[in-house]
Each structure stands twice: as C-alpha cells, then as structure tokens.
Coordinates of C-alpha atoms in Angstrom, one line a residue:
M17 CA -24.5 11.4 21.5
T18 CA -28.3 11.9 21.8
R19 CA -30.9 10.8 19.3
Q20 CA -31.4 14.5 18.3
D21 CA -27.7 14.8 17.7
L22 CA -27.7 11.7 15.4
S23 CA -30.7 13.1 13.4
S24 CA -28.7 16.3 12.6
L25 CA -25.8 14.4 11.0
D26 CA -25.4 13.9 7.3
C27 CA -23.9 10.4 7.7
D28 CA -22.0 8.2 10.2
V29 CA -18.5 8.6 8.8
L30 CA -16.9 11.3 6.6
I31 CA -13.9 9.9 4.7
V32 CA -11.4 12.4 3.2
G33 CA -9.6 10.7 0.3
G34 CA -10.9 8.4 -2.4
G35 CA -7.9 6.1 -2.7
P36 CA -8.1 2.4 -2.3
A37 CA -8.1 2.6 1.5
G38 CA -10.8 5.2 1.8
L39 CA -13.0 3.6 -0.8
S40 CA -12.5 0.1 0.8
L41 CA -13.4 1.5 4.2
A42 CA -16.6 3.1 2.7
A43 CA -17.6 -0.1 1.1
S44 CA -16.9 -2.1 4.3
L45 CA -18.9 0.3 6.4
G46 CA -21.8 0.4 3.9
Q47 CA -22.0 -3.4 3.9
A48 CA -22.1 -3.4 7.7
G49 CA -25.1 -1.1 7.8
L50 CA -23.3 2.3 8.4
T51 CA -23.4 5.3 6.2
A52 CA -20.3 6.9 4.8
T53 CA -19.5 9.9 2.5
V54 CA -16.2 10.0 0.6
L55 CA -14.8 13.3 -0.5
E56 CA -12.2 13.1 -3.3
L57 CA -10.6 15.8 -5.5
Q58 CA -10.4 13.7 -8.6
S59 CA -13.3 13.3 -10.9
A60 CA -15.5 10.3 -11.2
E61 CA -14.0 9.5 -14.6
Q62 CA -10.5 9.5 -13.2
L63 CA -11.5 7.2 -10.4
A64 CA -13.5 4.8 -12.6
Q65 CA -10.6 4.5 -15.1
P66 CA -7.4 5.4 -13.2
A67 CA -4.3 5.8 -15.3
A68 CA -1.5 3.2 -15.0
D69 CA 1.1 4.5 -12.7
G70 CA 3.7 1.7 -12.9
R71 CA 3.2 0.3 -9.4
E72 CA 2.5 -3.4 -8.9
I73 CA 1.1 -4.3 -5.6
A74 CA 2.1 -7.5 -3.7
L75 CA -0.9 -8.7 -1.8
T76 CA -0.9 -11.1 1.2
H77 CA -3.4 -13.8 1.9
P78 CA -5.4 -11.7 4.5
S79 CA -5.5 -8.8 2.1
V80 CA -7.0 -11.0 -0.7
A81 CA -9.5 -12.5 1.7
L82 CA -10.7 -9.0 2.7
L83 CA -10.9 -7.9 -1.0
Q84 CA -12.9 -11.0 -1.8
R85 CA -15.3 -10.3 1.1
L86 CA -15.8 -6.7 -0.1
G87 CA -16.3 -8.0 -3.7
S88 CA -13.6 -5.9 -5.3
W89 CA -11.3 -8.9 -6.0
Q90 CA -14.0 -10.4 -8.2
R91 CA -14.1 -7.2 -10.3
L92 CA -10.4 -7.6 -11.3
D93 CA -9.7 -8.8 -14.8
A94 CA -8.0 -12.3 -14.9
H95 CA -5.0 -10.9 -16.7
D96 CA -4.4 -8.4 -13.9
I97 CA -3.8 -11.1 -11.3
G98 CA -0.3 -12.6 -11.0
L99 CA 1.0 -15.2 -8.7
L100 CA 4.0 -14.9 -6.4
R101 CA 5.1 -18.4 -5.8
A102 CA 8.6 -17.7 -4.4
A103 CA 11.1 -14.9 -3.7
Q104 CA 14.9 -14.7 -3.7
V105 CA 17.0 -12.1 -1.9
H106 CA 20.5 -11.3 -3.4
D107 CA 23.2 -9.4 -1.7
G108 CA 25.7 -7.6 -4.0
P109 CA 26.0 -8.6 -7.6
V110 CA 23.4 -11.2 -8.7
G111 CA 25.1 -14.6 -8.9
G112 CA 28.0 -13.6 -6.7
A113 CA 26.7 -15.4 -3.6
Q114 CA 23.9 -17.8 -2.7
P115 CA 20.6 -16.0 -2.5
L116 CA 18.1 -16.5 0.3
H117 CA 15.2 -18.5 -1.3
L118 CA 11.7 -18.0 0.3
H119 CA 8.7 -20.1 -0.6
A120 CA 5.4 -21.2 0.8
G121 CA 6.2 -24.8 1.3
G122 CA 5.0 -26.1 4.6
T123 CA 2.8 -23.1 5.3
G124 CA -0.5 -24.6 4.1
V125 CA -0.7 -22.3 1.1
E126 CA 0.5 -22.7 -2.4
Q127 CA 2.1 -19.3 -3.0
L128 CA 3.5 -16.4 -1.1
G129 CA 0.9 -14.0 -2.5
W130 CA -0.4 -12.2 -5.5
I131 CA 0.7 -9.3 -7.6
V132 CA -1.9 -6.8 -9.0
P133 CA -1.4 -3.4 -10.8
N134 CA -2.2 -0.5 -8.5
H135 CA -4.6 1.1 -11.1
A136 CA -6.6 -2.1 -11.2
L137 CA -7.0 -2.2 -7.5
R138 CA -8.1 1.5 -7.5
R139 CA -10.6 0.8 -10.2
S140 CA -12.1 -2.2 -8.5
A141 CA -12.3 -0.3 -5.1
W142 CA -14.2 2.5 -6.9
E143 CA -16.6 0.0 -8.5
V144 CA -17.5 -1.6 -5.2
A145 CA -17.8 1.6 -3.2
S146 CA -20.0 3.2 -5.9
T147 CA -22.5 0.3 -5.7
S148 CA -22.4 -0.2 -1.9
P149 CA -25.5 0.7 0.1
G150 CA -25.2 3.7 2.4
V151 CA -22.1 5.1 0.5
R152 CA -22.1 8.5 -1.0
L153 CA -19.2 9.6 -3.3
L154 CA -18.5 13.3 -3.7
T155 CA -16.0 13.6 -6.6
G156 CA -14.3 16.8 -7.7
A157 CA -14.7 18.0 -4.1
R158 CA -12.0 20.3 -2.8
V159 CA -11.7 19.9 1.0
L160 CA -11.1 23.3 2.6
Q161 CA -11.3 22.5 6.3
V162 CA -11.5 19.5 8.6
G163 CA -12.4 19.9 12.2
V164 CA -14.1 18.3 15.2
Q165 CA -16.6 19.5 17.8
A166 CA -17.7 17.9 21.0
G167 CA -20.6 16.2 19.4
H168 CA -19.6 15.8 15.8
A169 CA -16.9 16.0 13.1
E170 CA -17.2 18.5 10.3
V171 CA -15.8 18.9 6.8
Q172 CA -16.1 22.1 4.7
Y173 CA -15.6 21.6 1.0
L174 CA -16.1 23.2 -2.4
P175 CA -18.3 21.0 -4.7
A176 CA -17.2 20.2 -8.2
G177 CA -17.9 23.2 -10.5
A178 CA -19.0 25.5 -7.7
P179 CA -17.6 29.1 -7.6
E180 CA -15.3 30.2 -4.8
G181 CA -17.2 31.1 -1.8
A182 CA -19.9 28.5 -2.4
S183 CA -18.5 25.9 0.0
Q184 CA -20.7 23.5 1.9
R185 CA -20.4 21.7 5.2
L186 CA -21.0 18.1 6.2
R187 CA -21.3 16.7 9.7
A188 CA -20.8 13.1 11.0
A189 CA -20.0 11.2 14.1
L190 CA -16.5 10.6 12.9
V191 CA -14.1 11.8 10.2
V192 CA -11.4 9.6 8.7
A193 CA -8.3 11.1 7.0
A194 CA -7.2 8.8 4.1
D195 CA -5.7 11.4 1.8
S196 CA -2.0 10.2 1.4
R197 CA 1.1 10.2 3.5
F198 CA 1.3 14.0 3.1
S199 CA -2.3 14.3 4.5
S200 CA -3.7 17.8 4.7
A201 CA -6.6 16.4 6.8
R202 CA -4.2 14.9 9.3
R203 CA -2.5 18.2 9.7
Q204 CA -5.8 20.1 10.2
L205 CA -6.8 17.6 12.8
G206 CA -3.7 18.5 14.8
I207 CA -1.9 15.2 14.4
G208 CA 1.7 15.3 13.5
A209 CA 3.8 12.6 11.9
A210 CA 7.4 11.4 11.9
M211 CA 8.8 11.5 8.3
T212 CA 11.9 9.8 7.1
D213 CA 13.2 11.1 3.7
F214 CA 15.6 8.5 2.4
G215 CA 17.0 10.8 -0.2
R216 CA 16.3 8.2 -2.8
T217 CA 14.0 7.7 -5.8
V218 CA 12.2 4.6 -7.0
I219 CA 11.7 4.0 -10.7
V220 CA 9.0 1.5 -11.7
C221 CA 8.2 0.1 -15.1
R222 CA 7.1 -2.9 -17.0
M223 CA 9.5 -5.0 -19.0
R224 CA 9.2 -7.8 -21.6
C225 CA 11.6 -10.7 -20.9
E226 CA 13.2 -13.2 -23.1
H227 CA 13.0 -16.1 -20.6
P228 CA 10.1 -17.1 -18.2
H229 CA 10.3 -15.9 -14.6
D230 CA 8.6 -18.9 -13.1
Q231 CA 6.5 -16.6 -10.9
V232 CA 9.6 -15.9 -8.7
A233 CA 10.3 -12.4 -7.4
H234 CA 13.8 -11.1 -6.8
E235 CA 15.1 -8.4 -4.5
C236 CA 18.7 -7.5 -5.5
F237 CA 20.6 -5.3 -3.0
G238 CA 23.3 -3.9 -5.2
Y239 CA 25.9 -1.6 -3.6
E240 CA 25.0 1.4 -5.7
R241 CA 21.3 0.8 -6.3
T242 CA 18.6 -1.7 -5.4
L243 CA 16.7 -3.7 -8.1
A244 CA 13.5 -5.7 -7.6
I245 CA 12.1 -7.9 -10.3
L246 CA 8.4 -8.8 -9.8
P247 CA 6.7 -11.6 -11.9
L248 CA 3.7 -10.5 -13.9
P249 CA 1.1 -12.4 -15.9
D250 CA 2.3 -13.2 -19.5
D251 CA 1.4 -10.8 -22.3
V252 CA -2.3 -11.4 -23.3
V253 CA -1.4 -10.8 -26.9
D254 CA 1.6 -13.0 -27.6
G255 CA 2.2 -14.8 -24.3
A256 CA 5.6 -13.2 -23.8
P257 CA 6.9 -13.2 -20.2
L258 CA 6.5 -9.8 -18.4
C259 CA 7.9 -8.4 -15.2
S260 CA 8.0 -5.3 -13.2
A261 CA 11.3 -3.6 -12.6
V262 CA 11.7 -1.5 -9.5
V263 CA 15.0 0.4 -9.4
T264 CA 15.9 2.4 -6.3
A265 CA 18.8 4.9 -6.4
D266 CA 19.9 8.2 -5.1
S267 CA 18.1 11.1 -6.7
A268 CA 21.0 12.1 -9.0
Q269 CA 21.5 8.6 -10.3
A270 CA 17.7 8.1 -10.7
Q271 CA 17.6 11.2 -12.9
A272 CA 20.4 9.9 -15.0
L273 CA 18.6 6.5 -15.4
L274 CA 15.4 8.3 -16.4
A275 CA 17.2 10.3 -19.1
L276 CA 18.6 7.1 -20.8
P277 CA 17.0 6.0 -24.0
A278 CA 14.4 3.2 -23.4
Q279 CA 16.6 0.3 -24.7
E280 CA 19.7 1.5 -22.9
F281 CA 17.7 1.6 -19.7
A282 CA 16.4 -1.9 -20.3
E283 CA 20.0 -3.1 -20.9
R284 CA 21.1 -1.6 -17.6
V285 CA 18.3 -3.4 -15.8
A286 CA 19.1 -6.7 -17.5
E287 CA 22.8 -6.3 -16.7
Q288 CA 22.2 -5.7 -13.0
F289 CA 20.0 -8.7 -12.9
G290 CA 22.8 -10.8 -14.4
H291 CA 20.7 -11.5 -17.6
R292 CA 18.8 -14.1 -15.7
L293 CA 15.7 -13.4 -17.8
G294 CA 17.7 -12.8 -21.0
A295 CA 17.2 -9.7 -23.1
M296 CA 14.7 -7.2 -21.7
Q297 CA 12.6 -4.6 -23.3
L298 CA 10.9 -1.6 -21.7
L299 CA 7.1 -1.5 -22.1
G300 CA 5.4 1.9 -21.6
E301 CA 6.7 4.7 -19.4
R302 CA 9.0 4.8 -16.5
H303 CA 7.4 6.3 -13.4
A304 CA 9.5 7.9 -10.6
Y305 CA 8.5 8.4 -6.9
P306 CA 10.5 10.0 -4.0
L307 CA 11.0 7.7 -1.0
V308 CA 9.5 9.2 2.1
A309 CA 8.3 7.0 5.0
V310 CA 5.6 8.4 7.4
Y311 CA 4.4 7.3 10.8
A312 CA 1.7 9.4 12.5
H313 CA 2.2 10.4 16.1
R314 CA -1.2 8.8 16.8
F315 CA -3.9 7.1 14.7
T316 CA -7.0 8.6 16.4
G317 CA -8.1 11.7 18.1
P318 CA -11.4 13.3 19.2
R319 CA -13.9 12.1 16.6
C320 CA -11.2 11.3 14.0
A321 CA -9.1 8.5 12.8
L322 CA -6.2 8.1 10.3
L323 CA -6.2 5.3 7.6
G324 CA -3.8 4.1 4.9
D325 CA -0.8 6.2 4.1
A326 CA -2.1 9.0 6.2
A327 CA -1.5 6.7 9.2
V328 CA 1.6 4.8 8.0
G329 CA 3.4 5.4 4.7
M330 CA 5.9 2.6 4.2
H331 CA 9.0 2.2 2.1
P332 CA 8.1 -0.3 -0.6
V333 CA 11.0 -2.7 -0.1
T334 CA 9.0 -5.1 2.0
A335 CA 5.8 -4.7 0.1
H336 CA 3.7 -4.1 3.3
G337 CA 2.3 -0.6 2.6
Y338 CA -0.9 -1.5 0.7
N339 CA -1.5 -4.5 3.0
L340 CA -1.2 -2.3 6.1
G341 CA -3.8 -0.1 4.6
L342 CA -6.2 -3.0 4.2
A343 CA -5.4 -4.2 7.7
G344 CA -6.5 -0.8 8.9
V345 CA -9.7 -1.1 6.9
A346 CA -10.5 -4.4 8.6
S347 CA -9.6 -3.2 12.1
L348 CA -11.4 0.1 11.9
S349 CA -14.5 -1.4 10.3
A350 CA -14.8 -4.0 13.0
A351 CA -14.4 -1.5 15.8
L352 CA -17.1 0.9 14.4
A353 CA -19.6 -1.9 13.5
D354 CA -19.2 -3.5 16.9
A355 CA -19.8 -0.1 18.6
R356 CA -22.9 0.5 16.5
A357 CA -24.2 -3.0 17.3
R358 CA -23.8 -2.2 21.0
G359 CA -25.5 1.2 20.7
L360 CA -22.3 3.1 21.4
D361 CA -21.1 6.4 19.9
I362 CA -18.8 5.4 17.1
G363 CA -16.8 8.6 17.6
A364 CA -16.1 7.9 21.3
P365 CA -12.5 7.8 22.4
D366 CA -12.6 4.2 23.8
V367 CA -14.2 2.9 20.5
L368 CA -11.5 4.5 18.4
Q369 CA -8.7 3.5 20.8
R370 CA -9.5 -0.2 20.0
Y371 CA -8.5 0.5 16.4
A372 CA -5.5 2.7 17.3
R373 CA -4.1 0.1 19.6
A374 CA -4.5 -2.8 17.2
H375 CA -3.1 -0.9 14.2
H376 CA -0.1 0.3 16.1
L377 CA 0.8 -3.1 17.4
H378 CA 0.6 -4.5 13.9
A379 CA 2.3 -1.6 12.0
W380 CA 5.1 -0.5 14.4
P381 CA 7.3 -3.6 14.2
I382 CA 6.9 -3.8 10.4
F383 CA 7.6 -0.1 9.9
Q384 CA 10.7 -0.2 12.1
G385 CA 11.9 -3.4 10.6
T386 CA 11.5 -2.1 7.1
N387 CA 13.4 1.0 7.8
A388 CA 16.2 -1.0 9.4
I389 CA 16.5 -3.1 6.3
V390 CA 16.6 -0.1 4.1
R391 CA 19.4 1.6 6.1
L392 CA 21.4 -1.6 6.2
Y393 CA 21.0 -2.4 2.5
T394 CA 21.6 1.1 1.2
D395 CA 24.8 1.7 3.2
T396 CA 27.8 1.1 1.0
R397 CA 30.4 1.1 3.8
R398 CA 32.4 -2.0 4.6
L399 CA 30.9 -2.8 8.0
P400 CA 27.2 -2.6 6.9
R401 CA 28.1 -4.8 3.9
L402 CA 29.5 -7.4 6.3
A403 CA 26.5 -7.1 8.5
R404 CA 24.0 -7.7 5.7
R405 CA 26.0 -10.7 4.6
A406 CA 25.8 -12.0 8.1
V407 CA 22.0 -11.5 8.2
L408 CA 21.5 -13.4 5.0
G409 CA 23.9 -16.1 6.1
A410 CA 22.0 -16.6 9.3
A411 CA 18.7 -16.8 7.4
L412 CA 20.2 -19.4 5.0
R413 CA 21.3 -21.6 7.9
L414 CA 18.2 -21.2 10.2
P415 CA 15.0 -22.6 8.8
P416 CA 12.9 -21.1 11.7
L417 CA 14.1 -17.6 10.6
Q418 CA 13.1 -18.3 7.0
A419 CA 9.7 -19.5 8.3
A420 CA 9.3 -16.3 10.2
I421 CA 10.1 -14.2 7.1
V422 CA 7.7 -16.2 5.0
S423 CA 5.0 -15.7 7.6
Q424 CA 5.4 -12.0 7.3
L425 CA 5.4 -12.1 3.5
T426 CA 2.2 -14.2 3.4
G427 CA 0.6 -12.2 6.1
R428 CA -0.5 -15.4 7.9
A429 CA 1.3 -14.6 11.2
P430 CA 0.9 -12.6 13.1
A431 CA -2.6 -12.4 11.8
W432 CA -4.8 -9.3 11.7
P433 CA -8.6 -9.5 11.7
V434 CA -10.0 -10.1 8.2
R435 CA -13.5 -10.7 9.6
L436 CA -15.8 -8.1 8.2
P437 CA -18.5 -6.7 10.6
A438 CA -21.9 -8.2 10.5
G439 CA -23.5 -7.8 7.1
G440 CA -20.1 -7.8 5.3

C-alpha cells in the first residue's frame, strides 16, 4: 500500500461490533499506536451502562493478565470480582458417585480463575476503549454493507439519527468482524461458518444460598438436564452467599422451567444440587439463551479478519468462549502491531495469516473437545452413560489427566500470547 493510499484512509482498522472483543481490540490497537474505529448499533448509554443479562464469565489467568494490561480489569468494582478456587464435576445425581475434584494445587497459582458478570466486563471494556488514544466509537450506527477492495476495506453505515439514504462510508487497511456468532459482517465478507444447534436452551440466574459455597464451582451432568453452580461474591448488603445457577435442558423442558413460579424454580435447582447449599432463593430474572456453536470456515480473508464469537462461538459448558475471544484480541493485536513496526501493510495476507494460524491452533482442539463433552454428557442412552462414567473414573485415578484439565481451566498451558504490542 502506497503512502498516498494510506493518506486516503479514515483509520487503520474498522471494527464492526462493540462487544467486549471488539472494544478490547480497539483499546489494544490504540495503545499500540494504531487507529481504530468501532461501529456499534447500540447507543453510547447502553454500552456505558449495559443491563445485567444473567451471564457470569469464568476468566483464566492469561485473560485477566490481558485485561490488566488494557486497564479494564482495574475499572471493575471489587464486588464484581469472584474467585474460583476449585471445581467439582458430578455424573448423574449429585452425591451418587465420587465427583472429580479440580484445584490449582501444584500449579503455582492460588485459584483456578475468576468469575465476573458479563455486563461488568462489557462496561469496563467500553470505559477503556472510549478513553484510548486513536480509538473512535460510532454508536447507534447501523452497518449496511461491508466489503473489501484491492487496496482497502470499506464499511457503509447509517449514522445515529440520520434519515434513510444518508449513509456514509469509511475506509481502512483492514476490517474486523466482531458482531456475534450470527455475524452479518462475516456473511457479507463471504466467509461461511459451521453451526451446531444443540437443540437445547441454557437458563442463567442468580441465587441466594443458605450455606457458603467456599468458592467452589460445580458441574452436574444430570441425565435429563445439566446444572452448573458458580460461586459469586457474597451479597454486599447482608453478606449472604450468592451463586449463579446455569440450567441446560431441551427447549421444551426449558420453557416449562421458565414458566415456574420463582420459588418453585429455586426449589428445583436446590433439589438437583442435592441441597448442598441448603435452601436457595431466586434473585432477579431468569435469562434464557439457545445453544448454538459456531466455527468460521476461516478467520481471515483479503483485508478482513474475524474476532470473538464471529470466529468461534463456544458452548458454555467448558467456559472457554470469552477467554478465546480475548486470546484472539492478543494474537491479532500482536500481529498487526508487529507488521506496522516493520513497515508492512497490516491488511496483507501473510500478516493476517499469522493471526489465523495461531487462533485456529488454539481454538480448534478446545472447540472439538467441548462439543464432544456436550454430546457425551447430554446423551441419556446406556452406553454413553457408561462411557462418561469411565471418563470420570479415569480422571479420578490419573493425576496427570487431572493436571491437564486444570491447565486448560487456568489457561496456563498451552499458553497463548498475552504480551501486548509495543506501547500496551
């Protein structure tokens, strides 16, 4: 790309989608000396104060390290940050068999990870991006068309409050699609994706507990539905123990659970959990999400790249989705900043291929492994039940296998690059 071509561009990178991945990428690029423009349909008010959506995000050590370097971790409220010290995996009814107990002992860290509300992470990502040098945020912007030319990428959009027909165009060396697993930008760029509809719905909500959870998470693979109990910080008002309940069921059963009165729903959750936390009480609303996993056919193309759920949309059972998005931020930022430092075109295929290769090598085994776990632990037939018991039994008897699982949970092996580009 010539110097004249560079002078005609509006910025270095156009980012379609103002979720945590898109905003974090913008902040990372801005801190590395590149310019980025984020286009997001939601208003600035919605992004600055996102509504609670019931989702609690388990973060690995590399993810927290990246958030700290960006500065968004420091913007979280103390009561939003919960510790995940250990985890237990139960097969069948809770208490019916010995669970697999996972902890960070011997790993060099004190806990498996952290748990933070999704809306808090979204808010902190917005705060950092909106104050980062070189970052422009276009909110209320409806993206109409995304495309690439030989020398630049281009986005046509309708600004907030503008009448139909008053669209504008932006040009950059690169466009990044970060607009959800059902990405319209990905489709317009001509990149397909493999989608797996599990035919199931996840219900997430907060619960007040009678007994303390000791900062231990539980994954309970019941034969009819799956239950996860995630430890949250105690109530800031009265110190009562709080947890997040994540119920996964087929769509019909999920609708029946959502229709139950609040207390009856809470009693169902407490019963499936074997009353380990005593009586439970529903706090706030129940939120439901369909389970669809997505893996893009490729992560880059001519002057374009995919990020976050637009690249890989994970089933939440292994809690890797958000962490994969942040891994992509680190990898793509490093590739682009390195190219700029060497005077290369940041939209060149060989520059983008560095990111695509690294992200695929990191994401593919996790994606396939997660889907295999889901299929095994949601199949109620006799042989799959025996197979999953055998898997858990092997993990109970083999410390190296437990260590490998813990390494995945903490994100400490295999490692992905958390180093920010120069200036980060």
